[in-house]
Amino acid sequence: MKIDTPKVIIDYDIMKNNIHKMQELVSNNSCSLRPHIKTHKIPDIAKMQIEAGAVGISVAKIGEAEVMADAGIDDIFIAYPIIGEDKIKRLLKLNKKIRLIVGTESIYAIKQLDKYAKEDNQILELRVEIDTGMGRSGVEYQKVESFFDNIAGFSNINITGIFTFKGLIYNGEVTRDAKNAGYEESNMMVDLANRLRKKGFDIKDISVGSTPTAKYACMVEGVTEVRPGTYVFNDQMLVNLNVCEEKDCAARVLSTIVSKQKFGKAIIDGGNKTFSTDASMDKFPYFLKGYGKVVGYDNITLSGLSEEHGTILIDNDNGELSIGDTISIIPNHVCTTINLHNELAFVSNNNIIDKKMVSARGMVY
C-alpha cells in the first residue's frame, strides 16, 4: 500500500464491525441508537450507521446538520443550545426539510426559538438539556422541575424529551468506572422524567450516553436513546479505559520518519496540525503515554509535537527504524484528530479502497 504521509487511514472492516457491534448491543436492549457524527463528520459513514439500524444522527452544530441534511439524512438532533436570530433562522430553514430536534437549556433560548418559529409559522421540536454532573451546559439537575414550570405556554415549540451528556462522572467525581457512570446517568434521567410526567409534562424521549457508558446506559428501563460517537473508530483513550482493544481502533495516522540524527530519537512528518493535543498526558482517568500509540512498538513514544514535527523517543534503539520508514499511530483522541484533516483514506486487507472528504470538518458555527 503506497500512500503519502501524514495521512489518516481508516480500516473499513474494523469500522464496519464497530458500527454493527454497537447497533446490536443497543437494539438488544430495546433502545434506539442515535450516533453522534462529531467523530467522523462524513455523510456516507452516517448513512452506514442508519442503514445498520440507527434512528437518525446527533450533531453539535447547525453547520454539521446542514452538511448531513444536504446529503439526504432526514432525522437530526442538534444536541447543543442554539441562540441568536441568524442561527435560529437557519434552524427553521432546515426544519422545513427534515425532522429536526434542537437542544435547549435556558428561558432566553426558548423565548427566541418560539419567537422566530412563530414568525415563520413553524413548530420546533425541542429537548431540554440536563446537567447530570458534567458541569458544562444544561439545566442544573435540582432546578429542572421549576424550569419546566416556567416554560409552559409557548405556542411554537414542542418539548418532547430531555437529554444529557454525563461522560465519566460517578457520584460527582471523574471515574474509570464506565458501568456505574452509565447506570447512574440513566437512572437519574429516568427518575427525573417520571417526576416531570407526574406534573403533566409529556416526556417521550430520554437521550443519554457516550461511547464508554452507552452499553450500560441503554440497559436501564425507560431510556429511549443513546448517543455514542467515538465507537465508530475508537482511540487510545478508550483502549486505556478498557472500553475497547487496540484491534478495535479503525483510525490510524500514517507518518514518515524524516530525520534521525542520533540513536534514541527521530522526527516524523506529523505535528500538532496532524495529531490532536487536547488529551492530558499521564493523568487520571486515561493515563496516556505520549500523543498517540505507535502500533507494534512498545519501546517508542510520540513524546512531543510542534506544528509540523513530531518527536519520537526510542528506548533501546537498535536501529530498527530509519529515515524513510513509516509508522502507524493510534490517536489519543480521534474526534479532534479527524477534524484536522480534509480527507481520510479507507483500506481493506492493506489496500486502499476509497477516499472521502471530511465534509463537516470545521463546521463549528
PDB file of N, CA and C in Angstrom, residues 22-92:
ATOM      1  N   MET A  22     -22.087  -1.979  18.012  1.00  0.00           N
ATOM      2  CA  MET A  22     -22.817  -1.042  18.873  1.00  0.00           C
ATOM      3  C   MET A  22     -24.308  -1.100  18.589  1.00  0.00           C
ATOM      4  N   GLN A  23     -24.675  -1.189  17.313  1.00  0.00           N
ATOM      5  CA  GLN A  23     -26.094  -1.245  16.966  1.00  0.00           C
ATOM      6  C   GLN A  23     -26.755  -2.473  17.573  1.00  0.00           C
ATOM      7  N   GLU A  24     -26.098  -3.613  17.474  1.00  0.00           N
ATOM      8  CA  GLU A  24     -26.656  -4.848  18.025  1.00  0.00           C
ATOM      9  C   GLU A  24     -26.806  -4.757  19.535  1.00  0.00           C
ATOM     10  N   LEU A  25     -25.803  -4.203  20.184  1.00  0.00           N
ATOM     11  CA  LEU A  25     -25.838  -4.081  21.643  1.00  0.00           C
ATOM     12  C   LEU A  25     -27.019  -3.222  22.087  1.00  0.00           C
ATOM     13  N   VAL A  26     -27.190  -2.076  21.438  1.00  0.00           N
ATOM     14  CA  VAL A  26     -28.262  -1.155  21.819  1.00  0.00           C
ATOM     15  C   VAL A  26     -29.627  -1.743  21.469  1.00  0.00           C
ATOM     16  N   SER A  27     -29.754  -2.290  20.281  1.00  0.00           N
ATOM     17  CA  SER A  27     -31.035  -2.862  19.850  1.00  0.00           C
ATOM     18  C   SER A  27     -31.473  -4.012  20.741  1.00  0.00           C
ATOM     19  N   ASN A  28     -30.520  -4.796  21.208  1.00  0.00           N
ATOM     20  CA  ASN A  28     -30.844  -5.928  22.081  1.00  0.00           C
ATOM     21  C   ASN A  28     -31.403  -5.489  23.423  1.00  0.00           C
ATOM     22  N   ASN A  29     -31.244  -4.203  23.747  1.00  0.00           N
ATOM     23  CA  ASN A  29     -31.798  -3.663  24.984  1.00  0.00           C
ATOM     24  C   ASN A  29     -33.024  -2.793  24.727  1.00  0.00           C
ATOM     25  N   SER A  30     -33.636  -2.982  23.551  1.00  0.00           N
ATOM     26  CA  SER A  30     -34.868  -2.263  23.189  1.00  0.00           C
ATOM     27  C   SER A  30     -34.705  -0.753  23.307  1.00  0.00           C
ATOM     28  N   CYS A  31     -33.533  -0.285  22.897  1.00  0.00           N
ATOM     29  CA  CYS A  31     -33.225   1.140  22.944  1.00  0.00           C
ATOM     30  C   CYS A  31     -32.861   1.588  21.531  1.00  0.00           C
ATOM     31  N   SER A  32     -32.982   2.875  21.267  1.00  0.00           N
ATOM     32  CA  SER A  32     -32.608   3.412  19.960  1.00  0.00           C
ATOM     33  C   SER A  32     -31.199   3.982  20.003  1.00  0.00           C
ATOM     34  N   LEU A  33     -30.515   3.877  18.882  1.00  0.00           N
ATOM     35  CA  LEU A  33     -29.172   4.439  18.733  1.00  0.00           C
ATOM     36  C   LEU A  33     -29.245   5.644  17.809  1.00  0.00           C
ATOM     37  N   ARG A  34     -28.761   6.776  18.313  1.00  0.00           N
ATOM     38  CA  ARG A  34     -28.672   7.994  17.504  1.00  0.00           C
ATOM     39  C   ARG A  34     -27.217   8.473  17.589  1.00  0.00           C
ATOM     40  N   PRO A  35     -26.326   7.903  16.780  1.00  0.00           N
ATOM     41  CA  PRO A  35     -24.898   8.185  16.930  1.00  0.00           C
ATOM     42  C   PRO A  35     -24.549   9.643  16.662  1.00  0.00           C
ATOM     43  N   HIS A  36     -23.558  10.113  17.401  1.00  0.00           N
ATOM     44  CA  HIS A  36     -23.044  11.464  17.198  1.00  0.00           C
ATOM     45  C   HIS A  36     -21.998  11.412  16.091  1.00  0.00           C
ATOM     46  N   ILE A  37     -22.134  12.289  15.098  1.00  0.00           N
ATOM     47  CA  ILE A  37     -21.228  12.258  13.949  1.00  0.00           C
ATOM     48  C   ILE A  37     -19.991  13.119  14.163  1.00  0.00           C
ATOM     49  N   LYS A  38     -19.803  13.654  15.388  1.00  0.00           N
ATOM     50  CA  LYS A  38     -18.649  14.508  15.684  1.00  0.00           C
ATOM     51  C   LYS A  38     -17.334  13.804  15.395  1.00  0.00           C
ATOM     52  N   THR A  39     -17.324  12.474  15.450  1.00  0.00           N
ATOM     53  CA  THR A  39     -16.085  11.729  15.289  1.00  0.00           C
ATOM     54  C   THR A  39     -15.664  11.660  13.833  1.00  0.00           C
ATOM     55  N   HIS A  40     -16.596  11.284  12.948  1.00  0.00           N
ATOM     56  CA  HIS A  40     -16.210  11.087  11.544  1.00  0.00           C
ATOM     57  C   HIS A  40     -16.558  12.248  10.636  1.00  0.00           C
ATOM     58  N   LYS A  41     -17.685  12.928  10.886  1.00  0.00           N
ATOM     59  CA  LYS A  41     -18.103  14.109  10.122  1.00  0.00           C
ATOM     60  C   LYS A  41     -18.290  13.830   8.625  1.00  0.00           C
ATOM     61  N   ILE A  42     -18.607  12.586   8.293  1.00  0.00           N
ATOM     62  CA  ILE A  42     -18.722  12.173   6.892  1.00  0.00           C
ATOM     63  C   ILE A  42     -20.120  11.602   6.640  1.00  0.00           C
ATOM     64  N   PRO A  43     -20.896  12.191   5.721  1.00  0.00           N
ATOM     65  CA  PRO A  43     -22.262  11.711   5.478  1.00  0.00           C
ATOM     66  C   PRO A  43     -22.356  10.229   5.130  1.00  0.00           C
ATOM     67  N   ASP A  44     -21.443   9.717   4.326  1.00  0.00           N
ATOM     68  CA  ASP A  44     -21.528   8.306   3.932  1.00  0.00           C
ATOM     69  C   ASP A  44     -21.406   7.369   5.131  1.00  0.00           C
ATOM     70  N   ILE A  45     -20.607   7.753   6.121  1.00  0.00           N
ATOM     71  CA  ILE A  45     -20.493   6.918   7.327  1.00  0.00           C
ATOM     72  C   ILE A  45     -21.765   7.034   8.152  1.00  0.00           C
ATOM     73  N   ALA A  46     -22.325   8.236   8.229  1.00  0.00           N
ATOM     74  CA  ALA A  46     -23.606   8.405   8.924  1.00  0.00           C
ATOM     75  C   ALA A  46     -24.682   7.534   8.281  1.00  0.00           C
ATOM     76  N   LYS A  47     -24.670   7.468   6.959  1.00  0.00           N
ATOM     77  CA  LYS A  47     -25.648   6.626   6.261  1.00  0.00           C
ATOM     78  C   LYS A  47     -25.427   5.150   6.575  1.00  0.00           C
ATOM     79  N   MET A  48     -24.169   4.730   6.711  1.00  0.00           N
ATOM     80  CA  MET A  48     -23.883   3.347   7.105  1.00  0.00           C
ATOM     81  C   MET A  48     -24.477   3.051   8.475  1.00  0.00           C
ATOM     82  N   GLN A  49     -24.357   4.015   9.390  1.00  0.00           N
ATOM     83  CA  GLN A  49     -24.894   3.831  10.738  1.00  0.00           C
ATOM     84  C   GLN A  49     -26.418   3.725  10.706  1.00  0.00           C
ATOM     85  N   ILE A  50     -27.049   4.537   9.880  1.00  0.00           N
ATOM     86  CA  ILE A  50     -28.512   4.488   9.757  1.00  0.00           C
ATOM     87  C   ILE A  50     -28.952   3.189   9.096  1.00  0.00           C
ATOM     88  N   GLU A  51     -28.239   2.779   8.067  1.00  0.00           N
ATOM     89  CA  GLU A  51     -28.566   1.510   7.405  1.00  0.00           C
ATOM     90  C   GLU A  51     -28.418   0.321   8.357  1.00  0.00           C
ATOM     91  N   ALA A  52     -27.523   0.453   9.328  1.00  0.00           N
ATOM     92  CA  ALA A  52     -27.330  -0.619  10.314  1.00  0.00           C
ATOM     93  C   ALA A  52     -28.429  -0.631  11.367  1.00  0.00           C
ATOM     94  N   GLY A  53     -29.238   0.461  11.436  1.00  0.00           N
ATOM     95  CA  GLY A  53     -30.351   0.476  12.378  1.00  0.00           C
ATOM     96  C   GLY A  53     -30.505   1.725  13.214  1.00  0.00           C
ATOM     97  N   ALA A  54     -29.592   2.683  13.097  1.00  0.00           N
ATOM     98  CA  ALA A  54     -29.715   3.925  13.861  1.00  0.00           C
ATOM     99  C   ALA A  54     -30.963   4.690  13.427  1.00  0.00           C
ATOM    100  N   VAL A  55     -31.621   5.358  14.396  1.00  0.00           N
ATOM    101  CA  VAL A  55     -32.867   6.071  14.094  1.00  0.00           C
ATOM    102  C   VAL A  55     -32.619   7.421  13.435  1.00  0.00           C
ATOM    103  N   GLY A  56     -31.412   7.900  13.521  1.00  0.00           N
ATOM    104  CA  GLY A  56     -31.028   9.201  12.996  1.00  0.00           C
ATOM    105  C   GLY A  56     -29.637   9.494  13.507  1.00  0.00           C
ATOM    106  N   ILE A  57     -29.245  10.763  13.484  1.00  0.00           N
ATOM    107  CA  ILE A  57     -27.920  11.128  13.967  1.00  0.00           C
ATOM    108  C   ILE A  57     -28.009  12.285  14.951  1.00  0.00           C
ATOM    109  N   SER A  58     -26.926  12.466  15.690  1.00  0.00           N
ATOM    110  CA  SER A  58     -26.752  13.631  16.552  1.00  0.00           C
ATOM    111  C   SER A  58     -25.595  14.459  16.011  1.00  0.00           C
ATOM    112  N   VAL A  59     -25.718  15.770  16.152  1.00  0.00           N
ATOM    113  CA  VAL A  59     -24.638  16.687  15.786  1.00  0.00           C
ATOM    114  C   VAL A  59     -24.509  17.717  16.899  1.00  0.00           C
ATOM    115  N   ALA A  60     -23.437  18.521  16.821  1.00  0.00           N
ATOM    116  CA  ALA A  60     -23.262  19.585  17.803  1.00  0.00           C
ATOM    117  C   ALA A  60     -23.627  20.953  17.241  1.00  0.00           C
ATOM    118  N   LYS A  61     -23.412  21.159  15.961  1.00  0.00           N
ATOM    119  CA  LYS A  61     -23.590  22.486  15.394  1.00  0.00           C
ATOM    120  C   LYS A  61     -24.507  22.466  14.173  1.00  0.00           C
ATOM    121  N   ILE A  62     -25.101  23.615  13.887  1.00  0.00           N
ATOM    122  CA  ILE A  62     -26.008  23.716  12.743  1.00  0.00           C
ATOM    123  C   ILE A  62     -25.266  23.411  11.447  1.00  0.00           C
ATOM    124  N   GLY A  63     -24.027  23.874  11.337  1.00  0.00           N
ATOM    125  CA  GLY A  63     -23.252  23.609  10.131  1.00  0.00           C
ATOM    126  C   GLY A  63     -23.123  22.126   9.845  1.00  0.00           C
ATOM    127  N   GLU A  64     -22.919  21.331  10.891  1.00  0.00           N
ATOM    128  CA  GLU A  64     -22.858  19.880  10.713  1.00  0.00           C
ATOM    129  C   GLU A  64     -24.209  19.345  10.234  1.00  0.00           C
ATOM    130  N   ALA A  65     -25.274  19.850  10.845  1.00  0.00           N
ATOM    131  CA  ALA A  65     -26.618  19.406  10.457  1.00  0.00           C
ATOM    132  C   ALA A  65     -26.904  19.739   9.000  1.00  0.00           C
ATOM    133  N   GLU A  66     -26.483  20.915   8.562  1.00  0.00           N
ATOM    134  CA  GLU A  66     -26.722  21.323   7.173  1.00  0.00           C
ATOM    135  C   GLU A  66     -25.995  20.403   6.193  1.00  0.00           C
ATOM    136  N   VAL A  67     -24.754  20.063   6.514  1.00  0.00           N
ATOM    137  CA  VAL A  67     -23.988  19.156   5.648  1.00  0.00           C
ATOM    138  C   VAL A  67     -24.684  17.801   5.551  1.00  0.00           C
ATOM    139  N   MET A  68     -25.118  17.284   6.689  1.00  0.00           N
ATOM    140  CA  MET A  68     -25.752  15.964   6.712  1.00  0.00           C
ATOM    141  C   MET A  68     -27.115  15.986   6.013  1.00  0.00           C
ATOM    142  N   ALA A  69     -27.878  17.046   6.222  1.00  0.00           N
ATOM    143  CA  ALA A  69     -29.190  17.154   5.570  1.00  0.00           C
ATOM    144  C   ALA A  69     -29.038  17.274   4.056  1.00  0.00           C
ATOM    145  N   ASP A  70     -28.051  18.041   3.616  1.00  0.00           N
ATOM    146  CA  ASP A  70     -27.812  18.184   2.178  1.00  0.00           C
ATOM    147  C   ASP A  70     -27.446  16.846   1.534  1.00  0.00           C
ATOM    148  N   ALA A  71     -26.901  15.932   2.344  1.00  0.00           N
ATOM    149  CA  ALA A  71     -26.525  14.607   1.835  1.00  0.00           C
ATOM    150  C   ALA A  71     -27.684  13.615   1.896  1.00  0.00           C
ATOM    151  N   GLY A  72     -28.843  14.062   2.408  1.00  0.00           N
ATOM    152  CA  GLY A  72     -30.023  13.207   2.395  1.00  0.00           C
ATOM    153  C   GLY A  72     -30.418  12.611   3.727  1.00  0.00           C
ATOM    154  N   ILE A  73     -29.739  12.970   4.803  1.00  0.00           N
ATOM    155  CA  ILE A  73     -30.102  12.449   6.126  1.00  0.00           C
ATOM    156  C   ILE A  73     -31.230  13.312   6.680  1.00  0.00           C
ATOM    157  N   ASP A  74     -32.319  12.666   7.106  1.00  0.00           N
ATOM    158  CA  ASP A  74     -33.548  13.424   7.367  1.00  0.00           C
ATOM    159  C   ASP A  74     -34.058  13.342   8.803  1.00  0.00           C
ATOM    160  N   ASP A  75     -33.223  12.898   9.742  1.00  0.00           N
ATOM    161  CA  ASP A  75     -33.617  12.861  11.158  1.00  0.00           C
ATOM    162  C   ASP A  75     -32.392  13.232  11.984  1.00  0.00           C
ATOM    163  N   ILE A  76     -32.337  14.489  12.421  1.00  0.00           N
ATOM    164  CA  ILE A  76     -31.120  15.024  13.041  1.00  0.00           C
ATOM    165  C   ILE A  76     -31.449  15.720  14.355  1.00  0.00           C
ATOM    166  N   PHE A  77     -30.669  15.403  15.376  1.00  0.00           N
ATOM    167  CA  PHE A  77     -30.769  16.044  16.684  1.00  0.00           C
ATOM    168  C   PHE A  77     -29.535  16.911  16.893  1.00  0.00           C
ATOM    169  N   ILE A  78     -29.742  18.215  17.051  1.00  0.00           N
ATOM    170  CA  ILE A  78     -28.641  19.114  17.391  1.00  0.00           C
ATOM    171  C   ILE A  78     -28.562  19.168  18.913  1.00  0.00           C
ATOM    172  N   ALA A  79     -27.632  18.419  19.472  1.00  0.00           N
ATOM    173  CA  ALA A  79     -27.528  18.275  20.927  1.00  0.00           C
ATOM    174  C   ALA A  79     -26.674  19.397  21.501  1.00  0.00           C
ATOM    175  N   TYR A  80     -27.173  20.602  21.350  1.00  0.00           N
ATOM    176  CA  TYR A  80     -26.388  21.798  21.698  1.00  0.00           C
ATOM    177  C   TYR A  80     -27.352  22.970  21.816  1.00  0.00           C
ATOM    178  N   PRO A  81     -27.118  23.890  22.765  1.00  0.00           N
ATOM    179  CA  PRO A  81     -28.022  25.046  22.893  1.00  0.00           C
ATOM    180  C   PRO A  81     -27.810  26.046  21.762  1.00  0.00           C
ATOM    181  N   ILE A  82     -28.872  26.357  21.051  1.00  0.00           N
ATOM    182  CA  ILE A  82     -28.809  27.278  19.913  1.00  0.00           C
ATOM    183  C   ILE A  82     -29.472  28.598  20.290  1.00  0.00           C
ATOM    184  N   ILE A  83     -28.736  29.700  20.094  1.00  0.00           N
ATOM    185  CA  ILE A  83     -29.285  31.033  20.349  1.00  0.00           C
ATOM    186  C   ILE A  83     -28.919  31.956  19.189  1.00  0.00           C
ATOM    187  N   GLY A  84     -29.638  33.061  19.074  1.00  0.00           N
ATOM    188  CA  GLY A  84     -29.323  34.074  18.071  1.00  0.00           C
ATOM    189  C   GLY A  84     -30.199  33.978  16.834  1.00  0.00           C
ATOM    190  N   GLU A  85     -30.617  35.143  16.329  1.00  0.00           N
ATOM    191  CA  GLU A  85     -31.554  35.196  15.201  1.00  0.00           C
ATOM    192  C   GLU A  85     -31.030  34.467  13.969  1.00  0.00           C
ATOM    193  N   ASP A  86     -29.788  34.718  13.585  1.00  0.00           N
ATOM    194  CA  ASP A  86     -29.257  34.113  12.360  1.00  0.00           C
ATOM    195  C   ASP A  86     -29.253  32.594  12.445  1.00  0.00           C
ATOM    196  N   LYS A  87     -28.798  32.070  13.562  1.00  0.00           N
ATOM    197  CA  LYS A  87     -28.752  30.614  13.714  1.00  0.00           C
ATOM    198  C   LYS A  87     -30.162  30.018  13.742  1.00  0.00           C
ATOM    199  N   ILE A  88     -31.066  30.679  14.424  1.00  0.00           N
ATOM    200  CA  ILE A  88     -32.429  30.140  14.517  1.00  0.00           C
ATOM    201  C   ILE A  88     -33.113  30.159  13.152  1.00  0.00           C
ATOM    202  N   LYS A  89     -32.846  31.162  12.348  1.00  0.00           N
ATOM    203  CA  LYS A  89     -33.430  31.181  11.002  1.00  0.00           C
ATOM    204  C   LYS A  89     -32.856  30.058  10.135  1.00  0.00           C
ATOM    205  N   ARG A  90     -31.598  29.704  10.375  1.00  0.00           N
ATOM    206  CA  ARG A  90     -31.032  28.532   9.687  1.00  0.00           C
ATOM    207  C   ARG A  90     -31.718  27.250  10.176  1.00  0.00           C
ATOM    208  N   LEU A  91     -32.006  27.192  11.474  1.00  0.00           N
ATOM    209  CA  LEU A  91     -32.746  26.044  12.013  1.00  0.00           C
ATOM    210  C   LEU A  91     -34.099  25.901  11.322  1.00  0.00           C
ATOM    211  N   LEU A  92     -34.786  27.007  11.199  1.00  0.00           N
ATOM    212  CA  LEU A  92     -36.131  26.972  10.625  1.00  0.00           C
ATOM    213  C   LEU A  92     -36.109  26.557   9.155  1.00  0.00           C
TER     214      LEU A  92
END
